[in-house]
PDB file of C-alpha atoms in Angstrom:
ATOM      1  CA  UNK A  18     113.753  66.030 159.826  1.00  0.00           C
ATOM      2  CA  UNK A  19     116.322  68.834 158.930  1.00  0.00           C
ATOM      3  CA  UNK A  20     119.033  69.502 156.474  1.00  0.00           C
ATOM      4  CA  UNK A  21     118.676  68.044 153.430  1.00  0.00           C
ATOM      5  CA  UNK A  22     115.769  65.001 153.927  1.00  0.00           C
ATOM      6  CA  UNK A  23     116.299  61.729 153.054  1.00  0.00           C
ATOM      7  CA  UNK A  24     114.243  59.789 150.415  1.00  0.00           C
ATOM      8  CA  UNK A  25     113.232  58.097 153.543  1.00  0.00           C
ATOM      9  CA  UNK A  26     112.229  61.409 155.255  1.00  0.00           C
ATOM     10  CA  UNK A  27     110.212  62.472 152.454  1.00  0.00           C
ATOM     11  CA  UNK A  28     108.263  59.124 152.351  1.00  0.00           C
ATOM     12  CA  UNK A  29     107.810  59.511 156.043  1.00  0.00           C
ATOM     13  CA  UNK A  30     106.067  63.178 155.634  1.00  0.00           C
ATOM     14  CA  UNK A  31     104.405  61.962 152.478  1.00  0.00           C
ATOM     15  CA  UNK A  32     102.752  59.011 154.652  1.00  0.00           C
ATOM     16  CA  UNK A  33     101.613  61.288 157.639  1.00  0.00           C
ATOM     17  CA  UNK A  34      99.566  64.027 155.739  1.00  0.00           C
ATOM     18  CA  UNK A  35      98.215  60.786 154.228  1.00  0.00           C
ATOM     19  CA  UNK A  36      96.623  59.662 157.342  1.00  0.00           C
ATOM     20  CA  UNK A  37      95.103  62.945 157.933  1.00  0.00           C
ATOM     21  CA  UNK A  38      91.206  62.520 157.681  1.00  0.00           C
ATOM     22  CA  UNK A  39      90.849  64.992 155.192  1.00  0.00           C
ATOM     23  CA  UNK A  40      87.072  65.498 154.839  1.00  0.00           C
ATOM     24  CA  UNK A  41      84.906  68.419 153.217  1.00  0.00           C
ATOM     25  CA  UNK A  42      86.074  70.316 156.413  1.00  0.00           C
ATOM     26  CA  UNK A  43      89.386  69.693 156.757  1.00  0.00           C
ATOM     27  CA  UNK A  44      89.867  70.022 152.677  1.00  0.00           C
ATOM     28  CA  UNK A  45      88.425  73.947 153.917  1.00  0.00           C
ATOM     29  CA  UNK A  46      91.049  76.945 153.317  1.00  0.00           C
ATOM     30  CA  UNK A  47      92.111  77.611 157.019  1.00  0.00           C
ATOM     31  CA  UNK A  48      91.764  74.913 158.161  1.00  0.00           C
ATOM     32  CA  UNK A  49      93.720  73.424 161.149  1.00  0.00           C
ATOM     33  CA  UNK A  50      94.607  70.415 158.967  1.00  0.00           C
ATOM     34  CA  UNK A  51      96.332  72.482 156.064  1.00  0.00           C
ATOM     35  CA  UNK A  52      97.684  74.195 159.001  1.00  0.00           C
ATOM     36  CA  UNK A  53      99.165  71.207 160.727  1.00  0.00           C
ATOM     37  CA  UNK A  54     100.576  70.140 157.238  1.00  0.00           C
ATOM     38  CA  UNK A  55     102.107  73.525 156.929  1.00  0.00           C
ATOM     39  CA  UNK A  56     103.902  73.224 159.878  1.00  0.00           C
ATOM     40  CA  UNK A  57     104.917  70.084 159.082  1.00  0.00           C
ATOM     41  CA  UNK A  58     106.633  71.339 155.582  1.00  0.00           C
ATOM     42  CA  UNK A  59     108.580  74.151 157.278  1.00  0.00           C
ATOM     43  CA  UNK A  60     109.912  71.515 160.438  1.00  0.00           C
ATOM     44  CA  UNK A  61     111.216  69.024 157.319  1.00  0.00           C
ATOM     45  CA  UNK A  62     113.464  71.627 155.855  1.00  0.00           C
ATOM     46  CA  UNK A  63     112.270  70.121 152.522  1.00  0.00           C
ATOM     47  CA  UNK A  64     112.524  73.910 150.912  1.00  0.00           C
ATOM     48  CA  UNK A  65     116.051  75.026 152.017  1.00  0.00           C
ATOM     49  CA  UNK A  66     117.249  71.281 151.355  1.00  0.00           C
ATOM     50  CA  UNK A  67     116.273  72.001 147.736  1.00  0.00           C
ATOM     51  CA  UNK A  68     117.562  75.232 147.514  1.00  0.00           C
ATOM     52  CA  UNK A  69     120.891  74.663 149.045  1.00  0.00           C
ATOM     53  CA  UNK A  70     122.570  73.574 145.561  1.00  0.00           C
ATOM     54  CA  UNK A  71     120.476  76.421 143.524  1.00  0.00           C
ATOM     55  CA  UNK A  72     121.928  79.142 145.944  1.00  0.00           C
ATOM     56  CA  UNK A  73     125.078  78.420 147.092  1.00  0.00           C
ATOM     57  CA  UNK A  74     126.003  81.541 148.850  1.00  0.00           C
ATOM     58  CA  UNK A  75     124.388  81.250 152.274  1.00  0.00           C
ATOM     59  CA  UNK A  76     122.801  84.615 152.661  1.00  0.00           C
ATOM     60  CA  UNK A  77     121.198  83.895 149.078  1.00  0.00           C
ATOM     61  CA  UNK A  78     119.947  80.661 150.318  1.00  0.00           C
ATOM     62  CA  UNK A  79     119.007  81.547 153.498  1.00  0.00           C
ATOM     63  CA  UNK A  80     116.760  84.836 152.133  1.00  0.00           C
ATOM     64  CA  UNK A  81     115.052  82.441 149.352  1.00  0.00           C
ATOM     65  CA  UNK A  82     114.664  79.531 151.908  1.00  0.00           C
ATOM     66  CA  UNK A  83     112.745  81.876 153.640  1.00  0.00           C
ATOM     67  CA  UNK A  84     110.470  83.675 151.048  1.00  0.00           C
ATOM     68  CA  UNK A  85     110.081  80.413 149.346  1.00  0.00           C
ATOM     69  CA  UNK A  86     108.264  78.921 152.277  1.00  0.00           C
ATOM     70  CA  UNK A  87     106.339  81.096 153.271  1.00  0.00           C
ATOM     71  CA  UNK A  88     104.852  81.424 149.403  1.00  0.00           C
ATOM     72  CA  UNK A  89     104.445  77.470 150.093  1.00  0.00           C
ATOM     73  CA  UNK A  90     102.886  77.542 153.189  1.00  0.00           C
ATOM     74  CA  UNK A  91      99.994  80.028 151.874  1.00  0.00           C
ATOM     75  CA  UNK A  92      99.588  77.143 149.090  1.00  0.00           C
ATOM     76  CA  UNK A  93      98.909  74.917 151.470  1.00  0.00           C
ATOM     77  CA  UNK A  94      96.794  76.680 153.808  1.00  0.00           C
ATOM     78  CA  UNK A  95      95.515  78.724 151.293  1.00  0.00           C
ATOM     79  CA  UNK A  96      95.521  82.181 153.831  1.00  0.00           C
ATOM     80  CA  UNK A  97      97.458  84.795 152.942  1.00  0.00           C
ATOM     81  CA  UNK A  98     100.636  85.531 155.097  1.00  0.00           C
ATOM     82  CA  UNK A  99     101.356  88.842 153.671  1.00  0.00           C
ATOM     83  CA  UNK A 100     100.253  88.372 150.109  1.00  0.00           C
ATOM     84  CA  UNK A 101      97.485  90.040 148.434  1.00  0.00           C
ATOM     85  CA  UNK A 102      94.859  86.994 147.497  1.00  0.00           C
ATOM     86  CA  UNK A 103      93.471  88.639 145.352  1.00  0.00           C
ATOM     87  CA  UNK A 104      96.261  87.895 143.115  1.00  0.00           C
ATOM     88  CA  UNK A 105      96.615  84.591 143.472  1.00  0.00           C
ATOM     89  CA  UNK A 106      95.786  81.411 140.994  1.00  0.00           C
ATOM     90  CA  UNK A 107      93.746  79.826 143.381  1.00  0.00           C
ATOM     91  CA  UNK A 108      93.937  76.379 140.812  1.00  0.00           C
ATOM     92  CA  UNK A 109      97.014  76.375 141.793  1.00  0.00           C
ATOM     93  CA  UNK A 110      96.936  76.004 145.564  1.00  0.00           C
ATOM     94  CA  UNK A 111      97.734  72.281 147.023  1.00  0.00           C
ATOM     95  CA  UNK A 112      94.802  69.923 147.091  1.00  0.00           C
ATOM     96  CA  UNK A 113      95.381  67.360 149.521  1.00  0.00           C
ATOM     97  CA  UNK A 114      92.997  64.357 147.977  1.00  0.00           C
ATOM     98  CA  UNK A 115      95.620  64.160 144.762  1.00  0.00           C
ATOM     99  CA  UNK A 116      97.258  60.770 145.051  1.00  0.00           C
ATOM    100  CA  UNK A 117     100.611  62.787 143.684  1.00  0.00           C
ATOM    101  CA  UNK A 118     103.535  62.863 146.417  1.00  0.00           C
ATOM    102  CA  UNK A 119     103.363  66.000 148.860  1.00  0.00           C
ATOM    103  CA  UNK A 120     107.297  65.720 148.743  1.00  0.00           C
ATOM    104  CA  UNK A 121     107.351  65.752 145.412  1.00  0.00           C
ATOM    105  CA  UNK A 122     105.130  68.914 144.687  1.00  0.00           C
ATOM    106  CA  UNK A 123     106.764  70.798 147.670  1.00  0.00           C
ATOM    107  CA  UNK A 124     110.310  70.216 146.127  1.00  0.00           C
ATOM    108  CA  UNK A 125     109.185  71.156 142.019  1.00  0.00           C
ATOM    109  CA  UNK A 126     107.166  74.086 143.842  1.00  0.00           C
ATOM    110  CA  UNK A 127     109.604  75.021 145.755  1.00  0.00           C
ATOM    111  CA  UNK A 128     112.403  75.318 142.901  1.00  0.00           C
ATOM    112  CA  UNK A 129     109.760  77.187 140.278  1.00  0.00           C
ATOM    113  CA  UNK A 130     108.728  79.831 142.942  1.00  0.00           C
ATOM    114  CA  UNK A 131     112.729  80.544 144.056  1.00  0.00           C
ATOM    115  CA  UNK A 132     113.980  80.907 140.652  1.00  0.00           C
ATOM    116  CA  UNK A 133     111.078  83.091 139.768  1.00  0.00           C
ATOM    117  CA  UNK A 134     111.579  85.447 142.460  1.00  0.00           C
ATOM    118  CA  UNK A 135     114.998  85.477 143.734  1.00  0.00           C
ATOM    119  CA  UNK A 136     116.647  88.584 141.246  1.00  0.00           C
ATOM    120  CA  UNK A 137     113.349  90.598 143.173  1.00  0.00           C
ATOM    121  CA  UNK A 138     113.577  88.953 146.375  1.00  0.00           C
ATOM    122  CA  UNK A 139     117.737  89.329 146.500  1.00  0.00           C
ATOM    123  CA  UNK A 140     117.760  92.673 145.708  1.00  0.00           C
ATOM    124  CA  UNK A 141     115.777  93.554 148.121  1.00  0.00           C
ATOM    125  CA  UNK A 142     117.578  91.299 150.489  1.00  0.00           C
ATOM    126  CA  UNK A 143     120.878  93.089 149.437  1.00  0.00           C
ATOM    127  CA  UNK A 144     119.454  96.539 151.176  1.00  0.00           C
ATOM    128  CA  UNK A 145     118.741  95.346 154.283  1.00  0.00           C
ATOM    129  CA  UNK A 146     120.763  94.917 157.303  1.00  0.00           C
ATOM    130  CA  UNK A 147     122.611  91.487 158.434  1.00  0.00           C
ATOM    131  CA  UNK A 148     119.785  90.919 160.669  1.00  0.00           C
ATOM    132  CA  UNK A 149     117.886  90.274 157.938  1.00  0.00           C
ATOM    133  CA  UNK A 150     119.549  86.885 157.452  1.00  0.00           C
ATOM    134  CA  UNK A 151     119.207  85.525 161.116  1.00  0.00           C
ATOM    135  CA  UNK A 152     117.594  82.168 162.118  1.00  0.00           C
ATOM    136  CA  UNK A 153     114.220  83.375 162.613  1.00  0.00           C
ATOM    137  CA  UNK A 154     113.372  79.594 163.297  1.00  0.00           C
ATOM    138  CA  UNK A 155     114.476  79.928 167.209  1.00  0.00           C
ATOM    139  CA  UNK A 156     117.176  77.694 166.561  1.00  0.00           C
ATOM    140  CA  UNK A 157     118.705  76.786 169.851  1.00  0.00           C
ATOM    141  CA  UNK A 158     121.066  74.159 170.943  1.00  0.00           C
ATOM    142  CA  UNK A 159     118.597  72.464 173.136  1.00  0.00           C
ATOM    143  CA  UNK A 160     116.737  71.354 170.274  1.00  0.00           C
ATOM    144  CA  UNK A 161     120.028  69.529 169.236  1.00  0.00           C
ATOM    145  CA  UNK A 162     120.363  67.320 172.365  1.00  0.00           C
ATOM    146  CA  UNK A 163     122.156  64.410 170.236  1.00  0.00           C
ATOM    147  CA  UNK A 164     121.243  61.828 172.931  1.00  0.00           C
ATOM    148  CA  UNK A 165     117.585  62.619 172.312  1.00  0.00           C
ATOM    149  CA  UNK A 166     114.871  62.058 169.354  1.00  0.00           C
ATOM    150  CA  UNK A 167     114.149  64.614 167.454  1.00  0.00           C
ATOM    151  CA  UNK A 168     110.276  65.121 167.608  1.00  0.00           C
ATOM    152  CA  UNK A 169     109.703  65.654 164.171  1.00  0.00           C
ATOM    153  CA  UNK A 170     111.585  62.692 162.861  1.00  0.00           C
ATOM    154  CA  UNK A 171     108.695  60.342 161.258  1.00  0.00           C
ATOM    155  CA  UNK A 172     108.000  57.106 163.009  1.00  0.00           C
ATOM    156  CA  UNK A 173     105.453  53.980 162.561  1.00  0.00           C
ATOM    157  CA  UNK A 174     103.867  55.639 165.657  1.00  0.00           C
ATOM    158  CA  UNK A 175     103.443  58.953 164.673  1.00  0.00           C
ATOM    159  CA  UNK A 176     103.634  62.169 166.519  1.00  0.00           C
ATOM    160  CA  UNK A 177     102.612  63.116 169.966  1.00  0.00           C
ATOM    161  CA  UNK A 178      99.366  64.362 168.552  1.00  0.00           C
ATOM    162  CA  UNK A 179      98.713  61.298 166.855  1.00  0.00           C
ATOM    163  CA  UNK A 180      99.135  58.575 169.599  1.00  0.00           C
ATOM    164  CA  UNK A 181      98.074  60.454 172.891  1.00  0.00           C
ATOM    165  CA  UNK A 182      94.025  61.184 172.286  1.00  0.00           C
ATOM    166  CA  UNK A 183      93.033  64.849 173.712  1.00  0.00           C
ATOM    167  CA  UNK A 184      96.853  65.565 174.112  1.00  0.00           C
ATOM    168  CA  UNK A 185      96.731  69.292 175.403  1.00  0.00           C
ATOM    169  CA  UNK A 186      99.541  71.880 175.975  1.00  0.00           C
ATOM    170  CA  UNK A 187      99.645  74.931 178.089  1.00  0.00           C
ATOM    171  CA  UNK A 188     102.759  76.412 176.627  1.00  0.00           C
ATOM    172  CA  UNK A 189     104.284  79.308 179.073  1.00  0.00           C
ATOM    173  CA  UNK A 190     104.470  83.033 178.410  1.00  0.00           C
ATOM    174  CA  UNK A 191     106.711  85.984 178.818  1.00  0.00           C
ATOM    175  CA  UNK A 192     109.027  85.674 182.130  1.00  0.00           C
ATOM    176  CA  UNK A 193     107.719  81.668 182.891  1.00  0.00           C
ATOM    177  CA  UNK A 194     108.836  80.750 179.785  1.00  0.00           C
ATOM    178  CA  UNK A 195     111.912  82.288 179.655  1.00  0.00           C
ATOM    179  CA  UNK A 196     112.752  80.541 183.219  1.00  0.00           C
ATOM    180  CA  UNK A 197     111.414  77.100 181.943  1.00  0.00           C
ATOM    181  CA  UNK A 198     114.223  77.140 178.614  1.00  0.00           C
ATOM    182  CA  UNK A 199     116.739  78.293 181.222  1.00  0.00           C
ATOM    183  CA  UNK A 200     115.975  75.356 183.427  1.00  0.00           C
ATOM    184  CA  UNK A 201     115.754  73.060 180.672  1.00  0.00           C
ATOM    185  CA  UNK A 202     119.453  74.637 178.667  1.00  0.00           C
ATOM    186  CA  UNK A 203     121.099  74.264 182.147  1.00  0.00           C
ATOM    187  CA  UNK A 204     119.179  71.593 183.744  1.00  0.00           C
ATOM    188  CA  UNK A 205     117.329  68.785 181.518  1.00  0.00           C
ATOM    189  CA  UNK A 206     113.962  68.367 180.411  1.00  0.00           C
ATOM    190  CA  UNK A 207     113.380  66.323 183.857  1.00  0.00           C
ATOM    191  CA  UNK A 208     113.901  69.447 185.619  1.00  0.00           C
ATOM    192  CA  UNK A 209     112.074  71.567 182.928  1.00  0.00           C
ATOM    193  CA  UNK A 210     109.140  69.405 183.440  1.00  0.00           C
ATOM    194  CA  UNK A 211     108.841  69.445 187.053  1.00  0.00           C
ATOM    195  CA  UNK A 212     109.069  72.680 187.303  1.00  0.00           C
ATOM    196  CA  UNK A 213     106.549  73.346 184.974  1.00  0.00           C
ATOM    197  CA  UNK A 214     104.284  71.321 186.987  1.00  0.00           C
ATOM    198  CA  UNK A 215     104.704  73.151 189.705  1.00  0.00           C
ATOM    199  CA  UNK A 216     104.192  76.766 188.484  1.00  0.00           C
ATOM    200  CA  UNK A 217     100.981  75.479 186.357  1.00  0.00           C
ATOM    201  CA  UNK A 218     101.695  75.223 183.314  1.00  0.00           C
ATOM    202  CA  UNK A 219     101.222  71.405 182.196  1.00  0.00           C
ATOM    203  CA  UNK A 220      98.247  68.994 181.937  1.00  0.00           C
ATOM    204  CA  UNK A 221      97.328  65.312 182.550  1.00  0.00           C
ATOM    205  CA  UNK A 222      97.680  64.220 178.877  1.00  0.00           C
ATOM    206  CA  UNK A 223     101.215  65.044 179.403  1.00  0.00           C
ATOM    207  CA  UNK A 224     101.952  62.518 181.922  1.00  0.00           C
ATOM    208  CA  UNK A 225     102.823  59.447 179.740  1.00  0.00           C
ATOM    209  CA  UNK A 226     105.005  61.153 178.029  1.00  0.00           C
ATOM    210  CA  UNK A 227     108.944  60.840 177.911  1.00  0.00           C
ATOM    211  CA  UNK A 228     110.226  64.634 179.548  1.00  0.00           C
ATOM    212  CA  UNK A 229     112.059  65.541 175.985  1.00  0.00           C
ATOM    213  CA  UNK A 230     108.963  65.401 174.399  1.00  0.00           C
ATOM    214  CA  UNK A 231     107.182  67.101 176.719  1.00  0.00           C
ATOM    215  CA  UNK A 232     109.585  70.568 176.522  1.00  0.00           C
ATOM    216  CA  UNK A 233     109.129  70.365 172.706  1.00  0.00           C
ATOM    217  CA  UNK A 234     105.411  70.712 173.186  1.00  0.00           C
ATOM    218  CA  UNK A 235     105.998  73.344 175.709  1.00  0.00           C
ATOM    219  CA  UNK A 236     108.633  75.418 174.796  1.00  0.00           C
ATOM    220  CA  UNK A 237     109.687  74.542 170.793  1.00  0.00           C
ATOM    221  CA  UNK A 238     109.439  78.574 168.914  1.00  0.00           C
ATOM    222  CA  UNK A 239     106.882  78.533 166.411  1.00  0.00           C
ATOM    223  CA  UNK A 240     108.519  79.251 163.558  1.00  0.00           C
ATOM    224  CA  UNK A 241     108.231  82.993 162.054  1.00  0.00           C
ATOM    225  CA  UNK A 242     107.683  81.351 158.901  1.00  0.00           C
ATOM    226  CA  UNK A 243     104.519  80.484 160.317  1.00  0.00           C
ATOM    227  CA  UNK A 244     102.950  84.196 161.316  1.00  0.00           C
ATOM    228  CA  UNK A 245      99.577  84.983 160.967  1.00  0.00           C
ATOM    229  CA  UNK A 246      98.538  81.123 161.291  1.00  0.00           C
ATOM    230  CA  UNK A 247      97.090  80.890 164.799  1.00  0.00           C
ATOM    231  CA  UNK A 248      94.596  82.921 164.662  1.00  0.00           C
ATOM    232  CA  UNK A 249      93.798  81.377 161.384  1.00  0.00           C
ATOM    233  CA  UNK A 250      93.332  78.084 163.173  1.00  0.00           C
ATOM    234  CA  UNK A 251      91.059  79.882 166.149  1.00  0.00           C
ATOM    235  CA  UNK A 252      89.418  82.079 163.551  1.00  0.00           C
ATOM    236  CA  UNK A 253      86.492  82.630 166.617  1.00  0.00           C
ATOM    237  CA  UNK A 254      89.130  83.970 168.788  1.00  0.00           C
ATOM    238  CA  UNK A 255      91.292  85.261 166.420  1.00  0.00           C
ATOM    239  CA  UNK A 256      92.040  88.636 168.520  1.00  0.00           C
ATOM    240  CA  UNK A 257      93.834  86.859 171.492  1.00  0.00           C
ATOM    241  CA  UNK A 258      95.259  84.179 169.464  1.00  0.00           C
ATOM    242  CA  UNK A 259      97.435  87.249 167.361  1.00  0.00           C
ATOM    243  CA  UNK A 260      98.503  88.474 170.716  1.00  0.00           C
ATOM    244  CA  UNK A 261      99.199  84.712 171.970  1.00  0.00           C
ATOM    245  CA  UNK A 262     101.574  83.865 168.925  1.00  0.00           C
ATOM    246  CA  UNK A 263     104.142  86.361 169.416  1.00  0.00           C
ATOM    247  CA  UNK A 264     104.724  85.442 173.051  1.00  0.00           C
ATOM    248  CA  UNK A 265     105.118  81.716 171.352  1.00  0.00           C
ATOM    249  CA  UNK A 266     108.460  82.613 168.406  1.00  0.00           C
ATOM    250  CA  UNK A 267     112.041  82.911 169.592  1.00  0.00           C
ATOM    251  CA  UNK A 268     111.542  86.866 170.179  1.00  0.00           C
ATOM    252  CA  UNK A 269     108.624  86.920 172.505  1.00  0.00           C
ATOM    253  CA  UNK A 270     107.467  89.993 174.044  1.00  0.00           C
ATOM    254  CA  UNK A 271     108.189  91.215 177.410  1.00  0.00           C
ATOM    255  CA  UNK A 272     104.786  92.652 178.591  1.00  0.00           C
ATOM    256  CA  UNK A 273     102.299  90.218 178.542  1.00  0.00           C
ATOM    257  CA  UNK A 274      99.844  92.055 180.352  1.00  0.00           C
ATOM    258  CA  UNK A 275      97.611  92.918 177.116  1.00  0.00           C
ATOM    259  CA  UNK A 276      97.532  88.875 176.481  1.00  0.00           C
ATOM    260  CA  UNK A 277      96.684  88.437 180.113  1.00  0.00           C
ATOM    261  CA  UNK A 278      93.762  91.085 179.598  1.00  0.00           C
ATOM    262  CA  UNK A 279      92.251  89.287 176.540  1.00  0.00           C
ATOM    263  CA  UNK A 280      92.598  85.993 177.963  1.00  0.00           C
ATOM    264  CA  UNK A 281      90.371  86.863 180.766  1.00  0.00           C
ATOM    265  CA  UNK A 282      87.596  88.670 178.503  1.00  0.00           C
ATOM    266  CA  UNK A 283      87.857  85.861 176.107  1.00  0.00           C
ATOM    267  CA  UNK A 284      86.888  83.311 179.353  1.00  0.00           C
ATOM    268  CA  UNK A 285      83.564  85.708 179.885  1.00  0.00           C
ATOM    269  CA  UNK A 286      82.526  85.978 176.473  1.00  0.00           C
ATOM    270  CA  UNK A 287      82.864  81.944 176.088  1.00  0.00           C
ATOM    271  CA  UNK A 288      81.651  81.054 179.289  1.00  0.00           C
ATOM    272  CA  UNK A 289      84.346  79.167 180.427  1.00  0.00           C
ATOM    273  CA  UNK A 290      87.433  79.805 182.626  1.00  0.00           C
ATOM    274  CA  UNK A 291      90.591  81.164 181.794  1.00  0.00           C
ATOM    275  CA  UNK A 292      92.159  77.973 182.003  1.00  0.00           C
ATOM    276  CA  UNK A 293      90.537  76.649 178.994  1.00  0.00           C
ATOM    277  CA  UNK A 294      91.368  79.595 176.864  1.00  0.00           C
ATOM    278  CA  UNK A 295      95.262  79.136 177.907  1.00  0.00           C
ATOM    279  CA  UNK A 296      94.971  75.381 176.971  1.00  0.00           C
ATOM    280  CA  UNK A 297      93.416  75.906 173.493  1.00  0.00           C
ATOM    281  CA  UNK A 298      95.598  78.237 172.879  1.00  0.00           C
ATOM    282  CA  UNK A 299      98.981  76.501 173.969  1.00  0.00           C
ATOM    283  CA  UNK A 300      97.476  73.238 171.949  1.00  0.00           C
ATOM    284  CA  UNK A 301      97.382  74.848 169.031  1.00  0.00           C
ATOM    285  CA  UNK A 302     100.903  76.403 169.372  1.00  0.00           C
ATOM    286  CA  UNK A 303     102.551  73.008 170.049  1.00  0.00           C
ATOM    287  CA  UNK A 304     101.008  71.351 166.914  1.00  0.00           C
ATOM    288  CA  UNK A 305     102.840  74.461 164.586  1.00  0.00           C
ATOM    289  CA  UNK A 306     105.394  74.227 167.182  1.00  0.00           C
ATOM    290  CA  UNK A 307     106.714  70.212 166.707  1.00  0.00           C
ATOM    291  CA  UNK A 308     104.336  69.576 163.130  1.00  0.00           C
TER     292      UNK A 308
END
C-alpha cells in the first residue's frame, strides 16, 4: 500500500495484524510482533494519507507525516524512539487484543497527535535546512517497477513471512549492497538475484521465491522512521544490531569494518558462526524492511 489507502487496503492491514498470534509474549512492549506491526503502519502510508488534506502544503505535510509516525510507531511498540517514557500515558499505548479496527485507531490517532503538535513541530521545521524535508524512506524507482507487485500490497496469501516457514534473509552491507541495487536498477531482479548468490549473500528459503520478491527482502531501506527498532527486536544483541541498522536505511555507511568486528565477537560469545549472526540479523531487517 501507498498514497492514500483504500477502504480495501485498510481492511487488508486490519486482517493481517489480526492473524498475528498475539500471546502474553507477543502482547510484551518490544516485542518483534508490535515491531512487525509497526513496520507494517509506516509501509501503508496510512499517516501521510490522512494528513495530506489537513496539511496541504507539502513541506507541512511531509514534516508532520513524519513526526506523526514515529509518535505512532512508539504506541505501538511501546519503546521509545527519541521520546522520554517517562512522560508518556502508557493507557494510552495500542493494545492489540481490542476487537476495534487498527486502521481506524491509526487514522483518529494519527489526526489528534498532528494537530496537537504541528504549530511546535513546524516551527521547528521552518529553521532547518531543505534537507530536512527529504524522503528519508529510501524511495527509489526500483521499488516502482509498474510491471511488478508491490510486496506490501495485502493478499489472501499473505506476506513472504507468512507463507514460506523459516524464511531467512542475509541482506548485504556497505560496498555489496551498493553493487547488488546497481545490478538490480540497471539489470533486473533476475540478475540481482544471481548475483547475490554468488557473492553469498542469499539462503535456501529464498529459492521458491519469484526474483522481485526476493530483492525486496534483500535490499528494500528500512525506513528511518523506524530507528532504534532492531536492536529492540534483538534486545540480547542489541550492540551489533545498532551498528547493523544503519548499514540497512537509504544512507548506509561506508566503513563497515566496526560491524564486521562485532559480528565476529558476537559469533564467539554465542557459540555459533558468523553466518548465523548475519542471517538473524538480515531476517529481522527484511521483516521492517517489506512489513
Amino acid at each position: 500500500m501507498s498514497g492514500n489507502p483504500s477502504i480495501e487496503d485498510r481492511d487488508e492491514l486490519d486482517r493481517r495484524v489480526r492473524a498475528i498470534r498475539w500471546d502474553d509474549k507477543a502482547v510484551e512492549f518490544g516485542s518483534p510482533q508490535r515491531c512487525r506491526v509497526a513496520a507494517m503502519m509506516v509501509e501503508s502510508g496510512l499517516v501521510g494519507g490522512r494528513l495530506r488534506r489537513v496539511f496541504p502544503s507539502r513541506d507541512q505535510w511531509e514534516a508532520m507525516t513524519e513526526y506523526t509516525t514515529t509518535k505512532i510507531a512508539e504506541k505501538i511498540i511501546g519503546v521509545g524512539l527519541g521520546s522520554k517514557t517517562s512522560q508518556w500515558n502508557w493507557g494510552g499505548l495500542w493494545n492489540p487484543r481490542e476487537e476495534s479496527s487498527f486502521s481506524g485507531w491509526v487514522r483518529q490517532l494519527a489526526y489528534t497527535v498532528a494537530r496537537t503538535n504541528a504549530r511546535r513541530v513546524l516551527h521547528s521545521a521552518h529553521e532547518l535546512s531543505a534537507s530536512r524535508f527529504e524522503d528519508e524512506d529510501g524511495y527509489n524507482p526500483v521499488w516502482d517497477d509498474k510491471a511488478s507487485t508491490p510486496l506490501n500490497a495485502g493478499t489472501e496469501t499473505g506476506g513472504p513471512f507468512d507463507t514460506v516457514p523459516g524464511l531467512t534473509v542475509p541482506r548485504p552491507i556497505g560496498a555489496d549492497r551498493r553493487l547488488l541495487t546497481r545490478i538490480l536498477t540497471d539489470s533486473g531482479a533476475e540478475a540481482m538475484a544471481d548475483r547475490a548468490r554468488t557473492m553469498g549473500w542469499w539462503h535456501r528459503t529464498l529459492d521458491g521465491l519469484d526474483a522481485g520478491v526476493c530483492a525486496a527482502l534483500l535490499l528494500q531501506p528500512v525506513s528511518r522512521r523506524l530507528k532504534g527498532v532492531l536492536p529492540r527486536m534483538l534486545p540480547d544483541m542489541a550492540d551489533v544490531a545498532g551498528l547493523y541498522e544503519a548499514t540497512q536505511m537509504s544512507s548506509d555507511p561506508r566503513d563497515v569494518a566496526p560491524l564486521r568486528r562485532a559480528v565476529a565477537r558476537e559469533a564467539r560469545r554465542l557459540g555459533c558462526v558468523e553466518w548465523d549472526v548475519w542471517c538473524r540479523l538480515g531476517t529481522a531487517a527484511a521483516r521492517l524492511a517489506v512489513g
